[in-house]
Amino acid sequence: MRDIVAPESARWQAFTRIFGHNAAAAGYQLLIPPLMEDLGVFTRIGEATDVVTKEMYDFTDKGGRRVALRPEFTAGVCRAYAELRPLTPWKVWYSGSNFRYEKPQRGRYRQFDQVGVEVLGSDDAYVDVEVIALAWDFYRQLGLQQVTLVINSLGEPADRAAYVEALRQHFEAAGTTLSEQSRETLLKNPLRVLDSKRGEDAGSVESAPTISEFWSPEAGEHFATVQSGLTDLGIPFTLNQRLVRGLDYYRRTTFEFQGGTLDSAQNALGGGGRYDGLVESLGGPPTPGIGFSLGVDRTLLACSDEGVFSAPELAVQVFVVDTTGGREAMAITHELRRAGITADRAYDNRSMKAQMKAADRSGAQLAVIVGTDEQTAAAAMIRPMRGGEQFRVERNELVEQLRSQLTGHQ
Ligand code: HAM
């Protein structure tokens, strides 16, 4: 787990703000689900996934309840839907931390943040397109050029089940040529064997049956509509029949956004898909759903690697220097902040030199300087910090004068 400090924290905040703005502009409402749920909510993600079996921060609370810190948002969103029964389509966005007990490395942390959206109550293929487009445009807005969209369909539940069975037979036939890890994975979840990057598995993975052979006509048609919608919107994508994703609840459309700069094990900057059936398994009515989550930590790493979306300017506009004891600076900074001018000051009655150094470090455009002369005359000096003559103004005209001097200030 990490501390996110400035200037990275400012970047982080800007990231979430832009995402939230985009989502709200597309009709999604902010949902703030609890950070912890009944353990049973998360086991619905699928008892065959590492996220549930190995990585969960679960414990017994003081009331003897089995609870867990959320490893992802989707299950909690569906639990909320089952409980609140809102009007559909229910379009929500969220942001916040998740917890998975994984082996930490660059781009993989035990506490990590996601932003994302979910749409519940519609199985319109164009909703899939809308959701994918929202993520795609966001990556574009960040300035990322090396992100690729990979899509697949896992078919209807029955198609998926038949495919899983076919994979089981295929990999069982491969027997001991499979790696030991894959043989273990095969017992729990044959789909995940397709994810294996181990050399000894490559041949069997390559020759494995593909999901499209198992699509029902409806699933095939739904997926064709998704693809034509993406093409209509000019969103490039790659089809990958091996894309199964790590969570078990997916049905039909699945997708992943892969970055170009991170190690292949951590190159998924975000992903999502349909999970028709999840709400039902949480005690709600049958409800289709689709969404995605983008990893904030990882996407920002990709931004750094590509040299885009740098931290926003942290500087204040005005720094107040007061050599008369600090009371003037206290009053002036307060007045400026109320007037909407960002301002900071030095404390502890430091020397003029020390305060000017602090003014410099603050990155302010202007310094306001109050010495004994100015104090007596109810005046203040304004000093442009990046060149130009300083000048004296009446104290009661200070705000107006600063406004007219500040570039970019309305
Ligand atoms: P996920 O693929 O497990 O999907 O996670 C989505 C993204 O979260 C990943 O692509 C990655 O960027 C980030 N992420 C996951 N684990 C870590 C980690 N340990 N450290 C850093 N980043 C990580 C989900 O969570 C689904 N709920 C997505 C979804 C929403 N499907 C439908 N709706």
XYZ file of C-alpha atoms and ligand atoms in Angstrom:
443
model
C 0.000 0.000 0.000
C 1.263 3.412 -0.876
C 1.028 7.038 0.124
C 0.046 9.188 -2.804
C 1.753 12.528 -2.242
C 1.860 15.790 -4.192
C 2.220 16.417 -7.041
C 0.974 12.868 -7.857
C -2.029 13.346 -5.560
C -3.099 16.410 -7.586
C -2.874 14.401 -10.769
C -4.892 11.658 -9.166
C -7.578 14.125 -8.151
C -7.695 15.696 -11.616
C -8.033 12.213 -13.133
C -11.062 11.393 -11.006
C -12.613 14.814 -11.556
C -12.400 14.540 -15.338
C -13.740 10.990 -15.303
C -16.649 11.987 -13.047
C -17.394 14.978 -15.231
C -17.522 12.816 -18.370
C -19.698 10.188 -16.710
C -22.143 12.766 -15.336
C -22.298 14.417 -18.763
C -23.396 11.038 -20.180
C -26.189 10.602 -17.623
C -24.396 8.504 -14.994
C -24.992 9.290 -11.338
C -22.341 8.996 -8.673
C -22.737 5.969 -6.414
C -20.672 5.696 -3.248
C -20.992 2.098 -2.090
C -19.527 0.916 1.225
C -15.889 -0.122 1.308
C -16.831 -3.348 3.039
C -19.587 -5.827 2.341
C -20.848 -9.103 3.620
C -18.344 -11.677 2.383
C -21.121 -13.441 0.472
C -21.473 -10.452 -1.873
C -17.955 -10.965 -3.157
C -18.030 -14.736 -3.344
C -20.627 -14.181 -6.123
C -17.770 -12.828 -8.245
C -16.954 -16.506 -8.670
C -15.487 -19.047 -6.318
C -13.039 -20.106 -9.003
C -11.233 -16.769 -9.204
C -8.059 -15.859 -7.348
C -9.677 -12.551 -6.435
C -12.116 -14.465 -4.242
C -10.137 -17.498 -3.130
C -6.700 -16.034 -2.516
C -6.755 -12.276 -2.543
C -9.628 -11.174 -0.366
C -9.107 -9.063 2.748
C -11.832 -10.840 4.706
C -12.291 -11.110 8.429
C -14.825 -11.600 11.185
C -16.062 -8.332 12.709
C -16.864 -7.757 16.380
C -20.433 -8.913 15.798
C -19.236 -12.233 14.374
C -20.116 -11.295 10.772
C -17.918 -12.447 7.911
C -17.064 -9.301 5.970
C -14.490 -8.267 3.354
C -12.927 -5.095 1.997
C -14.097 -4.737 -1.574
C -11.750 -6.259 -4.165
C -13.795 -4.514 -6.909
C -16.955 -2.441 -7.307
C -19.265 -4.438 -9.540
C -20.532 -6.937 -6.972
C -21.304 -4.134 -4.484
C -23.112 -2.125 -7.174
C -25.278 -5.158 -7.997
C -25.949 -5.759 -4.294
C -27.070 -2.099 -4.026
C -29.307 -2.546 -7.059
C -30.897 -5.691 -5.619
C -31.535 -3.828 -2.382
C -32.717 -0.451 -3.712
C -34.528 -1.612 -6.881
C -34.042 1.724 -8.683
C -35.667 2.588 -12.003
C -33.836 1.176 -15.002
C -31.632 1.771 -16.774
C -29.648 2.478 -13.634
C -26.496 4.245 -14.772
C -23.908 4.842 -12.063
C -20.259 5.834 -11.852
C -17.904 5.408 -8.935
C -14.341 5.955 -7.792
C -12.348 4.671 -4.861
C -10.027 2.088 -3.408
C -10.141 -1.690 -3.702
C -8.078 -4.271 -1.876
C -6.534 -7.458 -3.223
C -3.850 -9.468 -1.500
C -1.637 -9.716 -4.565
C 2.117 -9.814 -4.971
C 2.985 -6.111 -5.178
C 5.047 -4.890 -8.109
C 5.039 -1.962 -10.515
C 1.397 -1.485 -11.481
C 0.106 -4.044 -9.003
C -0.732 -3.015 -5.457
C -2.708 -4.369 -2.539
C -4.680 -1.144 -2.300
C -5.446 0.331 -5.697
C -8.037 2.708 -7.045
C -10.549 2.332 -9.800
C -12.984 4.626 -11.539
C -15.781 3.022 -13.475
C -19.374 2.845 -14.587
C -22.125 0.236 -14.517
C -25.428 0.159 -16.403
C -28.101 -2.127 -15.010
C -31.355 -3.080 -16.651
C -30.616 -3.067 -20.373
C -29.140 -5.632 -22.698
C -29.146 -3.329 -25.713
C -25.865 -3.979 -27.554
C -25.521 -0.224 -28.065
C -25.203 0.167 -24.304
C -22.086 -1.989 -24.579
C -20.869 0.419 -27.237
C -21.673 3.486 -25.113
C -19.822 2.072 -22.134
C -16.744 1.116 -24.173
C -16.778 4.508 -25.917
C -16.831 6.327 -22.582
C -13.628 4.573 -21.506
C -12.004 4.927 -24.916
C -12.629 8.668 -25.089
C -11.332 9.101 -21.560
C -8.003 7.468 -22.447
C -7.849 9.729 -25.472
C -8.578 12.764 -23.327
C -5.705 11.845 -21.031
C -3.501 11.880 -24.110
C -2.669 8.165 -24.134
C -1.805 6.989 -27.655
C -0.662 3.451 -26.978
C -3.870 1.984 -25.574
C -5.510 -0.807 -27.509
C -9.024 -2.093 -27.062
C -9.384 -5.863 -27.108
C -12.857 -7.392 -27.200
C -14.430 -10.820 -27.062
C -17.762 -12.438 -26.306
C -18.126 -15.293 -23.859
C -21.566 -16.122 -25.246
C -24.734 -16.861 -23.319
C -24.362 -18.817 -20.061
C -25.115 -22.101 -21.847
C -22.570 -21.312 -24.607
C -20.006 -20.479 -22.022
C -20.693 -23.676 -20.087
C -20.351 -25.793 -23.238
C -17.113 -23.997 -24.091
C -15.695 -24.525 -20.600
C -16.466 -28.228 -20.928
C -14.779 -28.405 -24.325
C -11.727 -26.644 -22.909
C -11.634 -29.039 -19.992
C -11.542 -31.991 -22.362
C -8.975 -30.313 -24.578
C -6.580 -29.499 -21.747
C -7.134 -32.827 -20.008
C -6.069 -34.530 -23.216
C -2.872 -32.454 -23.121
C -2.171 -34.121 -19.765
C 1.317 -33.757 -18.372
C 2.564 -31.555 -21.178
C 0.716 -28.759 -19.364
C 2.567 -26.865 -16.648
C 1.808 -27.868 -13.078
C 0.116 -24.497 -12.406
C -2.138 -24.891 -15.416
C -3.097 -28.413 -14.390
C -4.134 -26.963 -11.064
C -6.044 -24.101 -12.735
C -7.750 -26.631 -14.997
C -9.404 -28.302 -12.023
C -11.005 -25.039 -10.917
C -11.463 -22.959 -14.043
C -10.468 -24.238 -17.500
C -11.046 -20.765 -19.011
C -8.167 -19.349 -17.023
C -5.727 -21.827 -18.542
C -6.060 -19.718 -21.704
C -4.360 -16.901 -19.763
C -1.214 -18.948 -19.212
C 1.915 -17.289 -20.558
C 4.127 -20.267 -19.667
C 6.124 -21.718 -22.548
C 5.149 -25.357 -21.968
C 1.444 -24.423 -22.250
C 1.766 -22.414 -25.454
C 1.004 -25.297 -27.833
C -2.149 -26.438 -26.016
C -3.403 -22.882 -25.618
C -2.814 -22.262 -29.308
C -4.740 -25.373 -30.385
C -7.603 -24.902 -27.889
C -11.132 -24.528 -29.245
C -12.327 -20.946 -29.591
C -15.440 -19.513 -27.998
C -16.974 -18.347 -31.272
C -17.611 -21.996 -32.196
C -19.980 -22.116 -29.222
C -21.880 -18.838 -29.625
C -25.629 -19.204 -29.908
C -27.109 -17.218 -32.833
C -28.359 -14.574 -30.327
C -24.941 -14.173 -28.723
C -23.276 -13.950 -32.126
C -25.760 -11.328 -33.289
C -25.420 -9.270 -30.108
C -21.650 -9.258 -30.490
C -21.857 -8.370 -34.188
C -23.990 -5.351 -33.254
C -21.437 -4.276 -30.636
C -18.675 -4.445 -33.236
C -20.635 -2.532 -35.849
C -21.439 0.141 -33.238
C -17.761 0.537 -32.366
C -16.963 0.834 -36.056
C -19.704 3.462 -36.477
C -18.082 5.524 -33.719
C -14.615 5.109 -35.200
C -13.279 3.190 -32.211
C -10.577 0.731 -33.271
C -10.578 -2.674 -31.626
C -8.909 -6.051 -31.835
C -10.840 -9.278 -31.515
C -9.202 -11.757 -29.213
C -10.961 -15.047 -28.673
C -8.559 -15.814 -25.826
C -9.646 -12.806 -23.770
C -11.453 -14.349 -20.795
C -10.708 -11.777 -18.047
C -10.102 -12.648 -14.424
C -13.604 -12.567 -12.987
C -16.180 -15.307 -13.381
C -19.365 -13.315 -13.760
C -18.862 -12.285 -17.388
C -21.355 -13.233 -20.091
C -21.363 -12.068 -23.697
C -19.292 -8.903 -24.298
C -15.961 -8.635 -22.492
C -13.241 -6.095 -23.165
C -9.923 -4.860 -21.933
C -7.829 -1.758 -22.545
C -4.176 -2.662 -22.807
C -1.367 -0.187 -22.363
C 1.736 -0.238 -24.502
C 4.353 0.508 -21.875
C 3.796 -1.807 -18.899
C 4.888 -5.427 -18.385
C 2.410 -7.805 -19.979
C 1.169 -9.089 -16.588
C 0.190 -5.542 -15.628
C -0.701 -4.069 -18.996
C -4.477 -4.090 -18.467
C -5.300 -0.468 -17.741
C -8.966 -1.288 -17.446
C -11.557 -3.819 -18.386
C -15.142 -4.793 -18.181
C -18.006 -6.624 -19.738
C -21.521 -7.947 -19.341
C -22.561 -9.763 -16.213
C -26.229 -10.601 -16.864
C -27.143 -12.887 -13.970
C -25.055 -11.305 -11.225
C -27.911 -9.242 -9.746
C -30.052 -12.357 -9.633
C -27.386 -14.274 -7.770
C -27.421 -11.462 -5.188
C -31.135 -11.840 -4.532
C -32.443 -9.331 -7.086
C -34.679 -9.799 -10.132
C -33.089 -11.027 -13.393
C -31.281 -7.928 -14.612
C -28.743 -7.505 -17.396
C -25.708 -5.397 -16.592
C -22.530 -4.092 -18.131
C -19.712 -1.848 -17.001
C -15.995 -1.299 -16.767
C -13.411 -0.265 -14.223
C -10.211 1.561 -15.025
C -7.228 1.164 -12.738
C -6.187 4.637 -11.622
C -2.705 3.633 -10.421
C -1.892 1.773 -13.608
C -3.377 4.280 -16.017
C -1.369 7.058 -14.376
C 1.786 4.932 -14.695
C 1.014 4.537 -18.386
C 0.518 8.327 -18.619
C 3.948 8.877 -17.040
C 5.530 6.382 -19.416
C 3.964 8.132 -22.394
C 4.757 11.589 -20.984
C 1.133 12.746 -20.978
C -1.343 14.037 -18.394
C 1.224 15.662 -16.138
C 0.359 16.919 -12.671
C -1.619 20.162 -12.644
C 0.075 23.364 -11.498
C 0.027 23.444 -7.701
C 1.173 27.056 -7.304
C -0.951 29.675 -5.577
C -1.457 32.978 -7.388
C -0.336 35.275 -4.593
C 2.112 34.900 -1.718
C 1.845 37.354 1.145
C 5.019 38.525 2.874
C 4.600 40.392 6.145
C 7.539 41.624 8.208
C 5.356 43.293 10.845
C 4.561 40.134 12.807
C 2.082 38.217 10.660
C -1.255 39.754 11.573
C -1.454 41.672 8.281
C -0.609 38.545 6.318
C -3.273 36.620 8.183
C -5.937 39.198 7.293
C -4.799 39.705 3.697
C -4.609 35.982 2.796
C -8.051 35.508 4.285
C -9.464 38.396 2.267
C -7.844 37.146 -0.940
C -9.120 33.592 -0.462
C -12.630 34.924 0.104
C -12.299 36.924 -3.087
C -11.409 33.733 -4.988
C -7.697 34.471 -5.364
C -5.512 31.546 -4.312
C -3.050 32.713 -1.680
C -0.518 31.473 0.806
C 1.850 33.088 3.290
C 4.833 32.410 5.531
C 4.465 31.774 9.252
C 6.549 32.292 12.384
C 7.557 35.901 11.678
C 10.532 34.858 9.563
C 13.000 37.335 8.065
C 12.142 39.203 4.849
C 14.740 37.088 3.043
C 13.296 33.798 4.285
C 9.760 34.900 3.389
C 10.789 35.965 -0.113
C 12.420 32.575 -0.572
C 9.162 30.927 0.436
C 7.299 33.207 -2.006
C 9.629 32.038 -4.737
C 9.135 28.384 -3.887
C 5.357 28.785 -3.851
C 5.391 29.531 -7.575
C 3.108 32.545 -7.038
C 2.840 35.133 -9.825
C 2.669 38.006 -7.401
C 3.935 38.736 -3.909
C 2.163 41.156 -1.632
C 4.664 42.728 0.756
C 3.743 44.519 3.946
C 6.482 46.178 6.016
C 6.184 48.770 8.776
C 5.894 51.640 6.264
C 3.059 50.004 4.387
C 1.355 49.039 7.605
C 1.423 52.629 8.857
C 0.167 53.977 5.534
C -2.586 51.324 5.137
C -0.885 50.209 1.939
C 0.916 47.189 0.451
C 3.543 46.525 -2.205
C 2.758 44.267 -5.141
C 5.835 42.557 -6.606
C 5.610 40.549 -9.829
C 7.663 37.422 -9.140
C 8.662 36.812 -12.735
C 10.115 40.179 -13.619
C 8.684 43.715 -13.584
C 8.666 46.656 -11.208
C 7.042 46.449 -7.814
C 4.520 49.140 -6.941
C 2.550 50.392 -3.985
C -1.242 50.242 -3.679
C -3.784 51.336 -1.112
C -4.721 48.502 1.177
C -8.435 48.843 0.294
C -7.630 48.560 -3.425
C -5.414 45.523 -3.034
C -7.877 42.890 -4.266
C -8.817 44.913 -7.363
C -5.194 45.642 -8.196
C -4.203 41.999 -7.817
C -7.086 40.916 -10.018
C -6.029 43.198 -12.802
C -2.418 41.991 -12.546
C -3.093 38.275 -12.436
C -2.924 36.641 -15.822
C -5.603 34.132 -16.514
C -7.779 35.411 -13.676
C -11.323 36.464 -14.525
P -10.470 -6.087 -13.140
O -9.954 -6.493 -14.480
O -10.270 -7.030 -12.024
O -12.003 -5.787 -13.359
O -9.852 -4.707 -12.745
C -9.972 -3.578 -13.582
C -8.668 -2.790 -13.568
O -8.272 -2.486 -12.231
C -7.478 -3.557 -14.132
O -7.458 -3.495 -15.529
C -6.315 -2.799 -13.509
O -6.042 -1.610 -14.226
C -6.871 -2.426 -12.154
N -6.340 -3.348 -11.136
C -6.826 -4.559 -10.781
N -6.069 -5.103 -9.800
C -5.085 -4.209 -9.536
C -3.991 -4.165 -8.609
N -3.758 -5.142 -7.735
N -3.186 -3.067 -8.622
C -3.405 -2.061 -9.482
N -4.427 -2.034 -10.355
C -5.257 -3.094 -10.390
C -12.837 -5.397 -12.365
O -12.480 -5.017 -11.290
C -14.287 -5.388 -12.790
N -15.097 -4.954 -11.640
C -14.502 -4.492 -13.982
C -15.933 -4.425 -14.382
C -16.812 -3.435 -14.117
N -16.589 -5.343 -15.070
C -17.841 -4.966 -15.215
N -17.994 -3.801 -14.628
